[in-house]
Every structure is written in structure tokens, then in C-alpha cells.
Coordinates of C-alpha atoms and ligand atoms in Angstrom, one line a residue:
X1 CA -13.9 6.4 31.7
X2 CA -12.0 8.0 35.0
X3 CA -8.9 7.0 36.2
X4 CA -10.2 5.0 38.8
X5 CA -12.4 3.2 37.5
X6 CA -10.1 1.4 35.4
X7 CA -8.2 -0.4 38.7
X8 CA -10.3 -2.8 39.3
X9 CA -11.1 -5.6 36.9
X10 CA -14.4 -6.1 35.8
X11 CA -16.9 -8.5 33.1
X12 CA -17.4 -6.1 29.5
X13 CA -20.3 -5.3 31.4
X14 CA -18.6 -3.6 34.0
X15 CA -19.8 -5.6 37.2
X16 CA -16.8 -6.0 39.4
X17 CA -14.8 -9.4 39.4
X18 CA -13.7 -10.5 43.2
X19 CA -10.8 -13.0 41.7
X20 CA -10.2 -12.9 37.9
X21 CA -9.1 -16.4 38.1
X22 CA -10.9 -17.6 40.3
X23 CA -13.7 -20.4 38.7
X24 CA -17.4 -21.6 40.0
X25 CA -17.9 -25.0 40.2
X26 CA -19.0 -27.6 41.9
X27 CA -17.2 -28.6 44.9
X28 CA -13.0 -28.5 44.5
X29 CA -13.2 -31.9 41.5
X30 CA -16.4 -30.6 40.1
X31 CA -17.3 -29.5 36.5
X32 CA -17.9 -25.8 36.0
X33 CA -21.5 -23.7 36.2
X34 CA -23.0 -22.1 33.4
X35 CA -23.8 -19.3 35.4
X36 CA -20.0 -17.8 35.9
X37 CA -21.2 -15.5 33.5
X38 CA -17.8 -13.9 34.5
X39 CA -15.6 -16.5 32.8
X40 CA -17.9 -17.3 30.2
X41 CA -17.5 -13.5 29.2
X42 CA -13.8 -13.5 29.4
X43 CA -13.6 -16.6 27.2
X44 CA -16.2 -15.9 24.9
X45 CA -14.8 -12.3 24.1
X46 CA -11.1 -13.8 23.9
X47 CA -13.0 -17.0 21.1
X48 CA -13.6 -13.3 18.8
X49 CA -10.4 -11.5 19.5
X50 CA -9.0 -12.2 15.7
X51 CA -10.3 -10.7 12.5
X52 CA -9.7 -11.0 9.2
X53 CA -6.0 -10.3 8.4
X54 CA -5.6 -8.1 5.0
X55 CA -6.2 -10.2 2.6
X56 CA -2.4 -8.4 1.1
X57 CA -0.3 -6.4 2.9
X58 CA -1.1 -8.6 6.0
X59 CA 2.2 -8.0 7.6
X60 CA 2.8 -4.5 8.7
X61 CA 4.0 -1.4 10.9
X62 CA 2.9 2.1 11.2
X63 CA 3.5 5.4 13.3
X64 CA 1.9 8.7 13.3
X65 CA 3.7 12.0 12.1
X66 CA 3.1 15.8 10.0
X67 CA 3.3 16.4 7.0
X68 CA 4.6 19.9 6.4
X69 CA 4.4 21.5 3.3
X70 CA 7.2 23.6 2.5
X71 CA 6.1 24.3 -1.1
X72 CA 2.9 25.4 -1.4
X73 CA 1.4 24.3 -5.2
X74 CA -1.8 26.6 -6.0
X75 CA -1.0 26.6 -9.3
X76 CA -1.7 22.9 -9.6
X77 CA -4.4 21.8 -7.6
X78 CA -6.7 23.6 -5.4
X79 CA -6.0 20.5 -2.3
X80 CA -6.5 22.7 0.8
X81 CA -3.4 21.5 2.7
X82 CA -1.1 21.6 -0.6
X83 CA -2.0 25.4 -1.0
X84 CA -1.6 27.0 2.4
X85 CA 1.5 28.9 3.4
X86 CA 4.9 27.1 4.0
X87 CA 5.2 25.4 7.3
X88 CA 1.7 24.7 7.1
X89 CA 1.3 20.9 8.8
X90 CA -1.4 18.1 8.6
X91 CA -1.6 15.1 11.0
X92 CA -0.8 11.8 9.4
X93 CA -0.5 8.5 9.3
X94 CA 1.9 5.7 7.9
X95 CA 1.8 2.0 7.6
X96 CA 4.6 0.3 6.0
X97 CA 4.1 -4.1 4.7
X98 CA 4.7 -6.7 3.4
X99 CA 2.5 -7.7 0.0
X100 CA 2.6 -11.6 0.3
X101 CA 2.9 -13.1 3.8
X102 CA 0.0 -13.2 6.2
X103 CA 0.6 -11.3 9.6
X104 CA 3.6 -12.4 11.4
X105 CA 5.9 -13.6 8.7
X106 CA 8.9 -11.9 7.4
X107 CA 9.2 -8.4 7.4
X108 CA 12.3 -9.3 5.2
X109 CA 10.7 -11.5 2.4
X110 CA 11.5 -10.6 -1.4
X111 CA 8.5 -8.4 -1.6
X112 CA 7.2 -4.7 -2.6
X113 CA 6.8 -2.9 0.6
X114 CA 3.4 -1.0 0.9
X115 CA 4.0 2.6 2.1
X116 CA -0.1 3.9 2.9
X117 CA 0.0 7.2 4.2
X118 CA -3.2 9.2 5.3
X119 CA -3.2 12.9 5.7
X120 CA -6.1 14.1 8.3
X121 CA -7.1 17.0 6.6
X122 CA -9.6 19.6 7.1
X123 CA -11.7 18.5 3.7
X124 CA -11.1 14.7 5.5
X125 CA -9.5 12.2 5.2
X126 CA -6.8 11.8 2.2
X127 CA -5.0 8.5 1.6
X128 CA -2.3 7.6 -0.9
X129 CA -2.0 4.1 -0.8
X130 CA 1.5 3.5 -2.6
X131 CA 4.1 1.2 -2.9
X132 CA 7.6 1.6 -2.7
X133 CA 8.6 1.4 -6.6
X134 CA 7.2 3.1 -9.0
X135 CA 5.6 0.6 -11.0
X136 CA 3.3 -2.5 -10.8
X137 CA 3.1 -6.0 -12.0
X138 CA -0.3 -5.4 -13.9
X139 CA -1.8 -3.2 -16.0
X140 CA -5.3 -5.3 -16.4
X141 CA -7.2 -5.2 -13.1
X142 CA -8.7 -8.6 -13.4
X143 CA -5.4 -10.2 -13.3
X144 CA -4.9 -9.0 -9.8
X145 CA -6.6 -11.8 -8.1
X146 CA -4.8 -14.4 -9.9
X147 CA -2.0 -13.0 -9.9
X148 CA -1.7 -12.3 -6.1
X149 CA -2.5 -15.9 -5.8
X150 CA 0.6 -17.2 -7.3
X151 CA 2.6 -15.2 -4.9
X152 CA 0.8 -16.8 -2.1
X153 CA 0.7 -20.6 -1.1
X154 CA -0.3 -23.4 -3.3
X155 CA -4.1 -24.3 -2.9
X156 CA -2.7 -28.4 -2.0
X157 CA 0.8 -28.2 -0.6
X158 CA 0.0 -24.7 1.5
X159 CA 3.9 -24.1 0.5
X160 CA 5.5 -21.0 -1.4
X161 CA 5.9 -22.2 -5.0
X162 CA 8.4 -21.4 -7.1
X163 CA 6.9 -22.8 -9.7
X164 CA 3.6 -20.9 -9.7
X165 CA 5.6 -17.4 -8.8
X166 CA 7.5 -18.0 -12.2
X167 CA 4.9 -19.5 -14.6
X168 CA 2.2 -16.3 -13.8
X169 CA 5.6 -13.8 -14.3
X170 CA 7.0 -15.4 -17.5
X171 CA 3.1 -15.6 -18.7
X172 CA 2.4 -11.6 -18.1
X173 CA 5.4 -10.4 -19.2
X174 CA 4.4 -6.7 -18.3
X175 CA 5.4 -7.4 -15.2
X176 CA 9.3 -7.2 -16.1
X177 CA 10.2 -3.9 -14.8
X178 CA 8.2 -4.8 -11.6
X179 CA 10.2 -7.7 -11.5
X180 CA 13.8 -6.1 -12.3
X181 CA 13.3 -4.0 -9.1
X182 CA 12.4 -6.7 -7.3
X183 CA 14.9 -9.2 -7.4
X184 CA 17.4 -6.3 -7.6
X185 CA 18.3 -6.1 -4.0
X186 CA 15.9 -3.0 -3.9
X187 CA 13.3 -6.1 -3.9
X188 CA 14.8 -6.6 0.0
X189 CA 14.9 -3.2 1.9
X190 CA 16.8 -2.5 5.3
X191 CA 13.4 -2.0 7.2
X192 CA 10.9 0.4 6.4
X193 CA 12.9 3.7 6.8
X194 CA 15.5 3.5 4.5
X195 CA 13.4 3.4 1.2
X196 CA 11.1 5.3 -1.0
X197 CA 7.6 5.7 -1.8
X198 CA 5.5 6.1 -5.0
X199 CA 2.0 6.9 -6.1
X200 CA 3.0 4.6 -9.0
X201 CA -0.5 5.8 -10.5
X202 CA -1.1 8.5 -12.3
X203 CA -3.7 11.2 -10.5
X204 CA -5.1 14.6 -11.4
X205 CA -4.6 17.7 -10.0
X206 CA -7.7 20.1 -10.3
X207 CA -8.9 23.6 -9.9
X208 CA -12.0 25.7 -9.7
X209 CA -11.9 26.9 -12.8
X210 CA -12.0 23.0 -14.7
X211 CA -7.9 23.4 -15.2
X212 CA -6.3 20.3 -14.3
X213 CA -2.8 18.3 -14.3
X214 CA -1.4 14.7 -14.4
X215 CA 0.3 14.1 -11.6
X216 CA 2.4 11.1 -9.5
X217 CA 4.2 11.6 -6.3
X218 CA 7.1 10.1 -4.6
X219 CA 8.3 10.0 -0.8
X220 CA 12.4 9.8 -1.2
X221 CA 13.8 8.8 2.3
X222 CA 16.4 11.1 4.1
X223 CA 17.6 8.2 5.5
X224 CA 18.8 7.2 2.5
X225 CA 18.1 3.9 0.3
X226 CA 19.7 0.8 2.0
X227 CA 19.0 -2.8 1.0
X228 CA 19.5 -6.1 2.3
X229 CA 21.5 -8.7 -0.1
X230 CA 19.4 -11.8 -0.5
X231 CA 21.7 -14.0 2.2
X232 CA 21.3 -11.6 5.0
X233 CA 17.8 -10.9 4.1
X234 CA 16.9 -14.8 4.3
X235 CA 18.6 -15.1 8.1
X236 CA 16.8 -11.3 9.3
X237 CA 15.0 -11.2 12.6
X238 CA 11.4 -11.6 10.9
X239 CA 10.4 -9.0 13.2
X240 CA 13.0 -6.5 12.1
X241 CA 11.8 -3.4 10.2
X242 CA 8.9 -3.5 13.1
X243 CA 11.4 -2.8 15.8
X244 CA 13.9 -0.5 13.8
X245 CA 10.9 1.9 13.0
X246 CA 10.0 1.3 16.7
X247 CA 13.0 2.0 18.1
X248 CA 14.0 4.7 16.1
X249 CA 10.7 6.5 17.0
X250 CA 11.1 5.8 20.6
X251 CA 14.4 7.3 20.6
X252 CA 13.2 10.4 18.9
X253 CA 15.6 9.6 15.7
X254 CA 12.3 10.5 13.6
X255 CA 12.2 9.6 10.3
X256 CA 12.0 11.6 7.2
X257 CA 10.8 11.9 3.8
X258 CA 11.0 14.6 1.1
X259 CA 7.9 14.7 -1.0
X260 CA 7.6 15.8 -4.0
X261 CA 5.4 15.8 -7.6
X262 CA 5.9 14.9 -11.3
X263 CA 3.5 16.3 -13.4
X264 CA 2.5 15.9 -17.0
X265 CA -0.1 17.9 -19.0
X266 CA -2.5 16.4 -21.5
X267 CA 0.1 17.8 -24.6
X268 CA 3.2 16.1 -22.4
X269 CA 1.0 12.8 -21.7
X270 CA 0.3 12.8 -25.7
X271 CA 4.1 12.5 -26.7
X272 CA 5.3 10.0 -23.9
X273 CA 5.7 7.0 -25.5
X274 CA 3.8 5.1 -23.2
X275 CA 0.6 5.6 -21.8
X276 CA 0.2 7.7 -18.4
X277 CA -2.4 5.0 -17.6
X278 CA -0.3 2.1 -17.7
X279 CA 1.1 1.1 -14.8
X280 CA 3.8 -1.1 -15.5
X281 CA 5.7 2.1 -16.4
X282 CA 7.5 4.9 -14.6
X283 CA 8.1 8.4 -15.7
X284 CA 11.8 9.4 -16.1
X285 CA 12.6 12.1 -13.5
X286 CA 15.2 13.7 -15.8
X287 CA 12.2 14.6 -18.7
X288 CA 9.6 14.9 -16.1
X289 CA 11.9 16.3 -13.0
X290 CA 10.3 16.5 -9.5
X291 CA 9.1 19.3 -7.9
X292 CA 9.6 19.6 -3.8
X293 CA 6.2 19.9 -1.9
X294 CA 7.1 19.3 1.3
X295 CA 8.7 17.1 4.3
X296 CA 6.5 14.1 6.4
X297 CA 8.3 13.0 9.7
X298 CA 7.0 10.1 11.5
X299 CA 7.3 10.7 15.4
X300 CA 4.9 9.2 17.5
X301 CA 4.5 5.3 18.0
X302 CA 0.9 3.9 17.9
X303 CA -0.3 3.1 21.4
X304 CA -2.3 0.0 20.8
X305 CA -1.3 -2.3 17.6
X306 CA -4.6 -3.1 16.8
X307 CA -6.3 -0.1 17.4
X308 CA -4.5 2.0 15.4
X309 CA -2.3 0.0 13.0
X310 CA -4.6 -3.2 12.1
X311 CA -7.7 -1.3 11.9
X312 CA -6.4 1.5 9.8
X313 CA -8.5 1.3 6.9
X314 CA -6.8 3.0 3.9
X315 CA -8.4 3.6 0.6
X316 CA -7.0 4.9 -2.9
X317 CA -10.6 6.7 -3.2
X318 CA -9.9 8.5 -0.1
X319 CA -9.4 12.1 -2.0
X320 CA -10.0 15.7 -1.1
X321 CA -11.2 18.2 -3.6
X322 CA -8.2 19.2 -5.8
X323 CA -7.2 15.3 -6.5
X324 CA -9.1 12.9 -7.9
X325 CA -7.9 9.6 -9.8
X326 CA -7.1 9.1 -13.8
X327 CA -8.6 6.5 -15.6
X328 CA -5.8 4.0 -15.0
X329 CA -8.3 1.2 -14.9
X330 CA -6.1 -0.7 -12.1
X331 CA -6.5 2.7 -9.9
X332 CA -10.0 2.8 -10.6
X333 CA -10.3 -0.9 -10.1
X334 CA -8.9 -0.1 -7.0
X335 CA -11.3 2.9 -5.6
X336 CA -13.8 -0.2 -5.2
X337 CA -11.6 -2.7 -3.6
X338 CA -10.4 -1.4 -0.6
X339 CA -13.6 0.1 1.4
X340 CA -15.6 -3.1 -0.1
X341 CA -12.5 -5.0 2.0
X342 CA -12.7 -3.0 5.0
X343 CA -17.0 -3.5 5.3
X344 CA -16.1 -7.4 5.3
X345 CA -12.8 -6.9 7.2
X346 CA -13.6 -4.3 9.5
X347 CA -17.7 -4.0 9.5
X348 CA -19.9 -1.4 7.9
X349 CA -19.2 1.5 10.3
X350 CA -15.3 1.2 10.1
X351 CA -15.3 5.1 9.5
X352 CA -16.3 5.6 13.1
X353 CA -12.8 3.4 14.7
X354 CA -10.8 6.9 15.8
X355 CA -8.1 6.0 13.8
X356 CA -9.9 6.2 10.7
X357 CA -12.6 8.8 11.6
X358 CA -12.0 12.1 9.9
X359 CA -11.3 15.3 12.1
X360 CA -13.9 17.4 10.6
X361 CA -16.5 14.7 11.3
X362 CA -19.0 12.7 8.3
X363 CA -22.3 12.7 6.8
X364 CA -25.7 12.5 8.9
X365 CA -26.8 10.2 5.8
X366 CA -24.6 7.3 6.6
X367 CA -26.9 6.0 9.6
X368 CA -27.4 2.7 11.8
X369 CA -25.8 -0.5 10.7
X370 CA -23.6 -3.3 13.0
X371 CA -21.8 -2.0 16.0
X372 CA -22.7 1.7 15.2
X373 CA -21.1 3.5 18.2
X374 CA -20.7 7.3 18.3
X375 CA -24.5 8.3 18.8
X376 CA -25.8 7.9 15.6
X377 CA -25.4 11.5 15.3
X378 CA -28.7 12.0 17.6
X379 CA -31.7 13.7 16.2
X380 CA -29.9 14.6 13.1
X381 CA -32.0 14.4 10.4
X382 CA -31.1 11.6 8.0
X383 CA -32.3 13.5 5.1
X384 CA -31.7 16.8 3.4
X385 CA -34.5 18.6 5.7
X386 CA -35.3 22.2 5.2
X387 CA -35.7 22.6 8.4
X388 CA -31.9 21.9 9.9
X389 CA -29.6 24.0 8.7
X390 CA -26.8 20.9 7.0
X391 CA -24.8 22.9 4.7
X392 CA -23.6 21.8 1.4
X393 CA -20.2 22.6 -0.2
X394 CA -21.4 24.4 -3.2
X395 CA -18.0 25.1 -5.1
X396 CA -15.8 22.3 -6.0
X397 CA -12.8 21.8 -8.0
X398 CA -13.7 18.9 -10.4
X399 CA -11.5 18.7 -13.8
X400 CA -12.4 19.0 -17.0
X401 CA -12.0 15.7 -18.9
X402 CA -13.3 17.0 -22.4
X403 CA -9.9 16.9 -23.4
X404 CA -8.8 13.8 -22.3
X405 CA -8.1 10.6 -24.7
X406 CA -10.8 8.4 -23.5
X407 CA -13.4 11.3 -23.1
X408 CA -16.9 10.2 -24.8
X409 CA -16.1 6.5 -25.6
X410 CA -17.1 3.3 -23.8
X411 CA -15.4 -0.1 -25.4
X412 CA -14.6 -3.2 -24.5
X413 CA -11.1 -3.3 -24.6
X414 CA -8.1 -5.5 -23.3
X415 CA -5.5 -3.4 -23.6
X416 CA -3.6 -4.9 -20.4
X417 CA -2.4 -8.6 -22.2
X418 CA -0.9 -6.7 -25.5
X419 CA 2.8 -6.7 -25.3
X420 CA 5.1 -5.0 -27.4
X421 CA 9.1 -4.7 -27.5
X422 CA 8.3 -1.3 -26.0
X423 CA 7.2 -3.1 -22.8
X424 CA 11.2 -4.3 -22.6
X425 CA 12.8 -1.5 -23.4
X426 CA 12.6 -0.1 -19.3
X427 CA 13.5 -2.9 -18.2
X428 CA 16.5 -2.7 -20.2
X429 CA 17.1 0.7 -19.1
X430 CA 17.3 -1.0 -15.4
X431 CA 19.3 -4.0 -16.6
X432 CA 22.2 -1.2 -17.7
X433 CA 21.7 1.4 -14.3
X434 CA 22.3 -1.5 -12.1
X435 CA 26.0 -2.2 -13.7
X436 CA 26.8 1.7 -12.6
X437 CA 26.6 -0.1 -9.0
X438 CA 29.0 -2.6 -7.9
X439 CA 27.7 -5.9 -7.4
X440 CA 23.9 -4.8 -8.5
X441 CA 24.2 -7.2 -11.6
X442 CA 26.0 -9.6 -10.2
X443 CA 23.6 -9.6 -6.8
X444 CA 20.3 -9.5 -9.6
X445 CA 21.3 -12.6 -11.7
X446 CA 22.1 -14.8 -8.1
X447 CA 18.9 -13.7 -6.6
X448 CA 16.9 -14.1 -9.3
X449 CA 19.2 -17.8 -9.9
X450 CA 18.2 -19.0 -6.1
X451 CA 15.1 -18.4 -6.9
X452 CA 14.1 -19.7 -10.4
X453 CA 16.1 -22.8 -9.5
X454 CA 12.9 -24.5 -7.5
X455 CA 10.4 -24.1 -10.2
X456 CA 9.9 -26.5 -12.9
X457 CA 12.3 -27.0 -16.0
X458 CA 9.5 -25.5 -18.7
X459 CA 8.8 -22.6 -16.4
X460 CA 11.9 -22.0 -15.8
X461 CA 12.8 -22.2 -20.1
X462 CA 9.9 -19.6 -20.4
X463 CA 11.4 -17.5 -17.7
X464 CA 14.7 -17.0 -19.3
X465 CA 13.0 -15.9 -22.7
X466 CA 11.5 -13.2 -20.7
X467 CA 15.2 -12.1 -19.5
X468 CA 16.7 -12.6 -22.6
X469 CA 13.9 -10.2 -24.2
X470 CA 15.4 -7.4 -22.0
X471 CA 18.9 -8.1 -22.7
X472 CA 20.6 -11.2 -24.4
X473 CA 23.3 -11.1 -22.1
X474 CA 21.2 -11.1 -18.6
X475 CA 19.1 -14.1 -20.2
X476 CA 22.1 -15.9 -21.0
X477 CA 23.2 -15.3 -17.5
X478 CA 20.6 -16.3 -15.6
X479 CA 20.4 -19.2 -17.7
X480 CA 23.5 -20.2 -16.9
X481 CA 23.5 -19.7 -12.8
X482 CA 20.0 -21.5 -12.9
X483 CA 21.1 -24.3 -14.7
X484 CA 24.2 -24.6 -12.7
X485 CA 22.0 -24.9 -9.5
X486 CA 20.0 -28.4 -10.7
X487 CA 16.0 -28.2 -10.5
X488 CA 14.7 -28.1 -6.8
X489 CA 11.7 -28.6 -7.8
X490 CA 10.1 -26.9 -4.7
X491 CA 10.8 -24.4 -1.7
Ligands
HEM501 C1 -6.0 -4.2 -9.0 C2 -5.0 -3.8 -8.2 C3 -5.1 -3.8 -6.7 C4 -6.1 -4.3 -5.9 C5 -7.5 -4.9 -6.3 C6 -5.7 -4.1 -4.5 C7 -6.4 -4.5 -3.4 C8 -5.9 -4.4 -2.1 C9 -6.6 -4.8 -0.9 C10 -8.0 -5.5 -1.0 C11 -5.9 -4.5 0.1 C12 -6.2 -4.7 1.6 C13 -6.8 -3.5 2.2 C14 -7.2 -3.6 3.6 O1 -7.6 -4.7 4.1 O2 -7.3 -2.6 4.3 C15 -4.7 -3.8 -0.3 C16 -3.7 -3.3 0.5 C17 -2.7 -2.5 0.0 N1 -2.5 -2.2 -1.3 FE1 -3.4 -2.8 -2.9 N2 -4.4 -3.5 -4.5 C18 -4.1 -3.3 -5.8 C19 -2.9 -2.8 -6.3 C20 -2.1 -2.0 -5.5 C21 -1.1 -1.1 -6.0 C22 -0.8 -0.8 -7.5 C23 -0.5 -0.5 -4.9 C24 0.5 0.6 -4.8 C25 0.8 1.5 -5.8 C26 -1.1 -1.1 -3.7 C27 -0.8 -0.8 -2.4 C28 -1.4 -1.3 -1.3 C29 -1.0 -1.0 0.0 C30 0.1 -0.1 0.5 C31 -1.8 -1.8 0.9 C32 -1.8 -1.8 2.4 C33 -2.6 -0.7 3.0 C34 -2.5 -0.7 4.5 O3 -1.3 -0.6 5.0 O4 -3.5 -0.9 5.2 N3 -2.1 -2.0 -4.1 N4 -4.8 -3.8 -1.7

């Protein structure tokens, strides 16, 4: 559209409008005329102007920035922007949430933030969708639903519930090291540039020649890891980590983040004592140390919300050739979830909105559908005719699983609700890094305390069996500052 024929309003049909607020009807008292079509339009567009928020991570912020890679890695993957020459940069994208609250509520709440970066890459687009810890509540895919309900409202009173929160956490106890982190006041970041970000999942790395690599990776802030206590966190501007990434943008004080990969081979993924598919654990960097792949700077503010930010439609199955996702079943679970959201949130062509359209374009296969508005890709042919000359990629890097653990079987198998003492012993490990900082224990106990102290008594009895499974002491503790509170009963 030229310049100037945006200065002067008109209907979406683009017929001039003398006096946007002007109204037809009939006489200066009169009722209106169905044939303003003008305001009818304006109104009628403004009725659809909301869609579906996300049905998690509804509250968010994002910016674009590069990724560049300092430390090329050929020898693990064959990813076409991980194996170019240092200084080598790819156009990306970041947004940064909220898990639990719908859009507009706190960017402040006791939450995990969701860090979703997309890389626009010359193989497309390449997403990793991660979180800032590097574990999850779940191992066991179906318990995500359910589980994500008790963190929202009650289906009756439409009111946070204490009660719900605890009785789903002390009744999945694989959750604890999830839940250490978050009511540690790493559970309530200062905004969205002062913390970290992890693939919490464990992918592959992959080559030509059938090689391939476990891997996770982790974005660690150069602005450092800052947190909120729970008091300041419960009287924050809701809108805060929104305008501090703003602002800092604007004022060209970019943030930064060091990436780097952990990497474990089939031998190595043998002897850990957990399993590299269960995500309620993290890999120890000082056995499994990180190795430096590059830096990502966010610099540039989106210049529409919703063009860019609420329509950005991430997915975990978003991979380039050189990655592709283990058989963590939650990850896999996932590789469905999130472009079956964004066809109901977002509509069946949501890979054409510019902000999620890949640079080096898509298939002439995926024709038609709703609201299908880049040209169809013309006289394409929408099959694999002889006659145009559509070119296939013929060599791919795809791994070879024959050695893998779960290669050749197919069982029906709940591994996710088994719990061991080996599910504690992390969570322990936590429970005894937090004293080396002053105040961490103390702060963990009192925000878990003002918390637990709403729900009901026999929740609340289960709950500090959990604690006292990681450590006798921290059970007795919370016990005691819980107690000392009375039952609230409700938030
Ligand atoms: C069974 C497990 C999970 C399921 C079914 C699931 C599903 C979803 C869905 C449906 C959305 C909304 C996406 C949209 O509307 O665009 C979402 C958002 C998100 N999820 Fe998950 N999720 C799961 C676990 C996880 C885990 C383990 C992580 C991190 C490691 C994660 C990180 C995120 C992030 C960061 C977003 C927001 C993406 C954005 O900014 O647009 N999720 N998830």
C-alpha cells in the first residue's frame, strides 16, 4: 500500500469514509439505517478483534534479535546455522510468559517463565520452545491437562486455589524438583532479562553419516540472575517485565545470552542414574559441563503486539535437519500439541502470518484452506509433476536409533507415576545449594509457608510428607511456619 493512500480513513473495503464518526439515521432523534455499511463495518470488524488467548503461556513479551554463533559444532550435528564459520548470525525471535494467568495478569506471579526462541534459518524455521529451569513438573504426558488445570482457577469459585495447587503437587510427587525451583525465589524473576533458559528436554544431534548425540541446551543471561522475594513480587507493576524488556530495547541496552550445549552419548546416557528421557530431572553441569555455541542479543522491539508477538506460533517440532527430538514421550507429546493449538488458535494457514513464515518460503502441497492469503502459490502444481522442475532435498541427516534403549519395542507402559527415593534425591541436592545463599532457605520455607497456608488441613499434611521426603529438616520447617499461619482456607 503507498504512502498516501494510508491518510485518509476508509471501510476494510477501502471506499473512503467523509466523517468516521459521523452516523446515518433518521432525522437528528432517529434510529440508525442498516445501510451505513460504513459503521456496520467498523463495528462488526471491532465484535472479532479477540482470539483465542494461549491456552498456557497466555501472558507474554517478545523482541526480535541474532543469534551469533561463535562456536561452530560440526562435529555434533550437521544444523546448517550451528556449523558455519564464527560470527555467522541468524535472525530470531523471543517471547518470554507467564505459564498460568490469562493475558494481562501478572507478569510477576510465582510461575516458570516460558523463554520460545525461533531461529529463521535457511533450512526454516527452528524453534526451541523452553522454559526457564531445567526441569518439569511431569514426566507422563497425559497428566499435563490436569495438571495445568489445578494451577488455573477452580471450575465453581473461578478463584486461584490453594487447595487444588497443593493436592495435584503432593499427589505427583515427581514434580519436587520443579517445585523446589519454584517457590525458591528463582520461582519469581526480576523481568524476563535477568534469568535463564533451558531445553529441559533431551534432543538429538545428527549427521549424514547416521552418527548422532544427546543433547540439551541452556541460554544463561549476561545480565545476570536476579529474582524478586515473594513480598516485592506480590506488590510488582503487573505490567513490569513487559516494560523493562521494552525499555531496555528502546534504549539500545540489548540484552544478552550465552548459549551453550550439554551433551551425552548413548554409553554416558546408559550410566546416568536417571533416565535422559525423564524430565523431571536435570543433568549436572559439572559431570556433563557446557560447551559455548554462541551469543543471542535481543535488539529490536516488535512493531505491532499482535502481529508479531500474539500470533507467533512456536512449535517444539519446529526442527531443521541436524536436530530432531528424543523419545521423551512429554517432548513427543508435545510435537503434536502446539501446531494442533495454533490451527484452532490461529486458523489452518497460520504459517503464512509474516512473523511465522519461514524465509526460504514452504511447500506447494500445503494449498487452499480459511483465510489463505499469499497467492496460493499461483499455478504451482499441487503435486509432484514431472513437468515443473520442484526439487527435493535428497541427502538428509537423520540418526541412527538402532542403538537406542527403546529401539524395536512398542509397550504399554506407565513409567511417569512410579516414584522412587531416587526421584528425591535432586531435590535434596537443591534443599542443601540454597543454604550456600543467604536467606535462600529461609526465603523457600516462607514462600512456600504463605502459600500452603490457604489450602485444606489434609492437603496441606500430604504436602509436608512430600518436603519431609527431601529432607526431614525442610518438612519439619515448613510444617512448622504453615501451622503457625492458621488454615486460610482460600486465596
Ligand atoms: C505435555 C507437555 C506440554 C504440553 C501438552 C504443552 C502445550 C502447550 C500449548 C498448547 C501451548 C500454547 C501454544 C500456543 O498457543 O502457541 C504451550 C505454550 C508454551 N509451552 Fe508448553 N506444553 C507442555 C510442556 C512444556 C514444557 C516442558 C515446556 C518447556 C520446556 C513448555 C514451554 C512452553 C512455552 C515457552 C510456551 C509459550 C510459547 C509462546 O511463547 O508462544 N511447555 N504449551
Amino acid at each position: 500500500m503507498s504512502e498516501s493512500r494510508k491518510l485518509y480513513y476508509t471501510t476494510s473495503h477501502g471506499c473512503p469514509v467523509m466523517d468516521p464518526l459521523a452516523s446515518q439515521r433518521i432525522g437528528k432523534h432517529g434510529p440508525l439505517l442498516l445501510q451505513d455499511s460504513a459503521m456496520i463495518d467498523l463495528l462488526a470488524h471491532f465484535d472479532r478483534e479477540r482470539i483465542p488467548e494461549r491456552v498456557v503461556h497466555a501472558n507474554g513479551a517478545g523482541a526480535f534479535g541474532e543469534f551469533e554463533l561463535t562456536n561452530p559444532i560440526p562435529d555434533l550435528t550437521d544444523a546448517h546455522f550451528l556449523t558455519q564459520k564464527p560470527g555467522y548470525k541468524v535472525k530470531t525471535l523471543l517471547r518470554f510468559s507467564t505459564v498460568g494467568g490469562e493475558r494481562g495478569t501478572s507478569d510477576c506471579a510465582r510461575d516458570p517463565r516460558g523463554f520460545a526462541l525461533r531461529f529463521y534459518t535457511e533450512e526454516g524455521n527452528c524453534d526451541w520452545v523452553m522454559n526457564n529451569t531445567p526441569v518439569f513438573f511431569i514426566r507422563d504426558p497425559s497428566k499435563f491437562p490436569v495438571f495445568i488445570h489445578t494451577q488455573k482457577r477452580n471450575p465453581q469459585t473461578n478463584l486461584k486455589d490453594a487447595t487444588m495447587f497443593w493436592d495435584y503437587l503432593s499427589s505427583n510427587q515427581e514434580c519436587i524438583n520443579q517445585v523446589m525451583i519454584l517457590f525458591s525465589d528463582r520461582g519469581t524473576p526480576d523481568g524476563f532479562r535477568k534469568m535463564d533458559g533451558w531445553s529441559g528436554h533431551t534432543y538429538k544431534f545428527t549427521k549424514r553419516d547416521g552418527s548422532w548425540i544427546y543433547v540439551q541446551w541452556v541460554f544463561k543471561s549476561r545480565q545476570g540472575n536476579h529474582n524478586m522475594t515473594n513480598d516485592q513480587a506480590a506488590v510488582c507493576d503487573p505490567d513490569y517485565a513487559t516494560a523493562d524488556l521494552f525499555n531496555a530495547i528502546e534504549r539500545k541496552d540489548y540484552p544478552q545470552w550465552d548459549a551453550y550445549v550439554q551433551t551425552m552419548t548413548q554409553e554416558q546416557a546408559d550410566q546416568f542414574e536417571h533416565s535422559v528421557f525423564d524430565l523431571t530431572k536435570f543433568w549436572p553441569e559439572d559431570r556433563y559441563p557446557p560447551r559455548k555455541i554462541g551469543v543471542l542479543t535481543l535488539n529490536k522491539n516488535p512493531t505491532n503486539y499482535f502481529a508479531e508477538i500474539e500470533q507467533a506460533a512456536f512449535s517444539p517440532s519446529h526442527l531443521v535437519p541436524g536436530i530432531e527430538p528424543s523419545a521423551d514421550p512429554v517432548l513427543q507429546s508435545r510435537l503434536f500439541s502446539y501446531p494442533d493449538t495454533h490451527r484452532y488458535r490461529l486458523g489452518a494457514n497460520y504459517h503464512q502470518i509474516p512473523v511465522n513464515c519461514p524465509m526460504n518460503g514452504y511447500s506447494p502441497f500445503h494449498r487452499d484452506g480459511a483465510m489463505r492469503v499469499d497467492g496460493n502459490l499461483g499455478s504451482q502444481p499441487n503435486y509432484p509433476s514431472t513437468l515443473f522442475d520442484i526439487k527435493y532435498k535428497t541427502e538428509g541427516s537423520a540418526s541412527d536409533p538402532s542403538q537406542e534403549e527403546w529401539s524395536g519395542k512398542a509397550t504399554l507402559y506407565q513409567w511417569g507415576s512410579e516414584l522412587t527415593d531416587l526421584d528425591y534425591v535432586q531435590a535434596n541436592e537443591l534443599w542443601n545449594e540454597f543454604g550456600k545463599t543467604p536467606k535462600m532457605q529461609e526465603n523457600f520455607v516462607y514462600n512456600v509457608a504463605v502459600h500452603l497456608c490457604n489450602a485444606e488441613r489434609s492437603v496441606q499434611e500430604k504436602t509436608f510428607g512430600m518436603f519431609d521426603k527431601v529432607n526431614k529438616l525442610l518438612g519439619s520447617k515448613i510444617r512448622y511456619e504453615t501451622t503457625r499461619r492458621g488454615n486460610k482456607n482460600s486465596l
